[in-house]
């Protein structure tokens, strides 16, 4: 085997292949255990943990490996660990010596430098003999310098540099993965090329945060000129969204999206006193951004669906007739999933799923038991996450067996909260087959919506796919057979209402110009033609519309010189619409410019949502004194530097292929099959029925034990109004050693013998006895009604 690869791979695995190589020849390998047959993708360390039977470090121990082999592996692993520890101690000792040596060399070099300067001053009036001695001193200095730069010393200096870099990372709380970035490597290389110097200690703090930051912003703007030139050909969309930082300052960011990338334009401070974020306020800033970019370059403005944003869209369309406002498609689809989750027949299932997840995640003992049976984590139902209802249901269904094993584990009942009402509810709900059946019935509805949401959330040219994706989603929902007719009708009505709010003329116009979907069925829809005409009225003159319609008929019929090439109608070519119009658009010269501008646009404002992560990384709890202007400069540089990196590797416009979209519907990415009532399901169903019967018996016993005959209040004069009787709970004192235990029957006798007055009714405590699984009363150790002074008895009431 190559050097650096452990021989354990060949001894304890049936096959292994390299996944991620390293400089030493080792790395991550995909392998299968020779003894248990399980497949993993790990490094050598986890292979040893598995074969030795110890487990841990993210891998389970092998249960089929012979004990003698496991013992040999454990001993060899211990010896290698001891040897590595010894080498580490030697390295640390050598590193400390190196640090001391380098410090001494630095001191001697500074002393030598001062001596050299003093000799130079003396040589100005010296004789030839003194000049000869000065030359000898310079020769010795040159020899010392060459020794200092010898290979061995350079390696020592590199080790010292490694130590100082590690200390800097630890002291400044810098993540370790920073050293893997290209920016870190470029920085280290530039510092190494600068060479050693006693006068330079890095960038000055004041320059770094003022003049250098401003210069970097201007430098990035110049480097992004190719993207701005691309706006003239492909057009662009203005995206906007709001956010509040840690200091509760509301900020609105404005970004420019095109098929070449998303450009961060500016951030607006809305936290000044008296500022109201109305539609007119947002319009003024959007208008300034449109004028800065160029009215002729802007195709649409995309924001979320708030009322002030809708008002801003009306003002934009009135001020600039060629620019349209489009609601964010990702937000609309997320609201559609939330609307489905609020249906009367699904809302209880969502609520129960939240209770199950909340109890297990917030109880560390229950979470530990669950993690012993599942490698996946339960997803917290966060309402700020797109499609959270789908993610919660999908992960619950995947972890169904692990959840069942969790609640039947003996440690579940021994938890501190294992016998509480909420724990019993979670246990019963996990055993409830109807609960899982409801999840399985709704998943075929939510899955197509989630697929469309995921594609709409992508950056790139997705506007031409939105209509086709939504239509495909409606067809998938209509073909679902797991729901009743009434429930399916409720869902389809919500889907249709959401499309009526989302749909705009530009969506139909882009759908007709996508070469992958064109055909007579699409062109024969009157609604599509009407929406196309509405958008053409905004962007074309009457003469241009006539020319466009004549060429559009030829485009739909595949008539023209461009179709003489056999590749013009291939699916892998038409699936990339921008390249198709660039290569074959010469056959329709009046349509091609509009097709390139419309099909290049995005359909959601999700890049703004993702850009808030840059704000949160810059503006933290420890770094919260940045002004909005400074925050804008830092985020501008951070976001657009990332755009520059992608621009260097970009070979063409970003395009979302409809082939990937179609395959997502047919793939089994999240396959929710109909439940099969196998033997295991039958066992859990019987267990749930038994627990439900116990709950009913306990409920009946509790109602009999806690029921009290309702007595009329004492008459006090001629008043006709009855005084209400209230029962006040009182904290019971713990039973002391030697005091008798009062059972429920004795407690009822005491209450029956008590005087029927209003004061007693106010003072008597409401005691709920505990019951076992058979419905019998469990004796209480914390209640005592003795006649002693420390107890709560009838004498105290009198």
Short mmCIF file of N, CA and C in Angstrom, two decimals, residues 508 512 520 522-534 536:
data_model
loop_
_atom_site.label_atom_id
_atom_site.label_comp_id
_atom_site.label_asym_id
_atom_site.label_seq_id
_atom_site.Cartn_x
_atom_site.Cartn_y
_atom_site.Cartn_z
N UNK A 508 -46.36 34.71 -17.05
CA UNK A 508 -46.88 34.04 -18.25
C UNK A 508 -46.04 34.36 -19.47
N UNK A 512 -44.06 31.43 -21.71
CA UNK A 512 -44.23 31.20 -23.14
C UNK A 512 -42.91 31.24 -23.90
N UNK A 520 -48.20 23.57 -28.64
CA UNK A 520 -49.57 24.04 -28.90
C UNK A 520 -50.45 24.01 -27.67
N UNK A 522 -49.67 24.77 -24.60
CA UNK A 522 -49.42 25.98 -23.82
C UNK A 522 -49.97 27.22 -24.52
N UNK A 523 -49.79 27.28 -25.83
CA UNK A 523 -50.19 28.46 -26.59
C UNK A 523 -51.71 28.53 -26.74
N UNK A 524 -52.41 27.42 -26.59
CA UNK A 524 -53.85 27.41 -26.78
C UNK A 524 -54.62 27.92 -25.56
N UNK A 525 -53.95 28.23 -24.47
CA UNK A 525 -54.65 28.70 -23.27
C UNK A 525 -54.93 30.20 -23.40
N UNK A 526 -56.19 30.62 -23.36
CA UNK A 526 -56.51 32.05 -23.51
C UNK A 526 -55.94 32.90 -22.39
N UNK A 527 -55.87 32.32 -21.18
CA UNK A 527 -55.35 33.10 -20.06
C UNK A 527 -53.88 33.47 -20.30
N UNK A 528 -53.10 32.55 -20.85
CA UNK A 528 -51.70 32.83 -21.12
C UNK A 528 -51.55 33.92 -22.18
N UNK A 529 -52.36 33.89 -23.19
CA UNK A 529 -52.30 34.92 -24.23
C UNK A 529 -52.67 36.29 -23.67
N UNK A 530 -53.69 36.30 -22.82
CA UNK A 530 -54.11 37.58 -22.25
C UNK A 530 -53.02 38.19 -21.38
N UNK A 531 -52.39 37.37 -20.55
CA UNK A 531 -51.32 37.88 -19.68
C UNK A 531 -50.11 38.34 -20.50
N UNK A 532 -49.84 37.63 -21.59
CA UNK A 532 -48.74 38.06 -22.48
C UNK A 532 -49.04 39.43 -23.07
N UNK A 533 -50.25 39.64 -23.50
CA UNK A 533 -50.61 40.93 -24.09
C UNK A 533 -50.53 42.06 -23.06
N UNK A 534 -50.91 41.77 -21.82
CA UNK A 534 -50.83 42.81 -20.79
C UNK A 534 -49.39 43.24 -20.54
N UNK A 536 -46.89 42.93 -22.71
CA UNK A 536 -46.37 43.59 -23.91
C UNK A 536 -46.80 45.04 -23.98
#
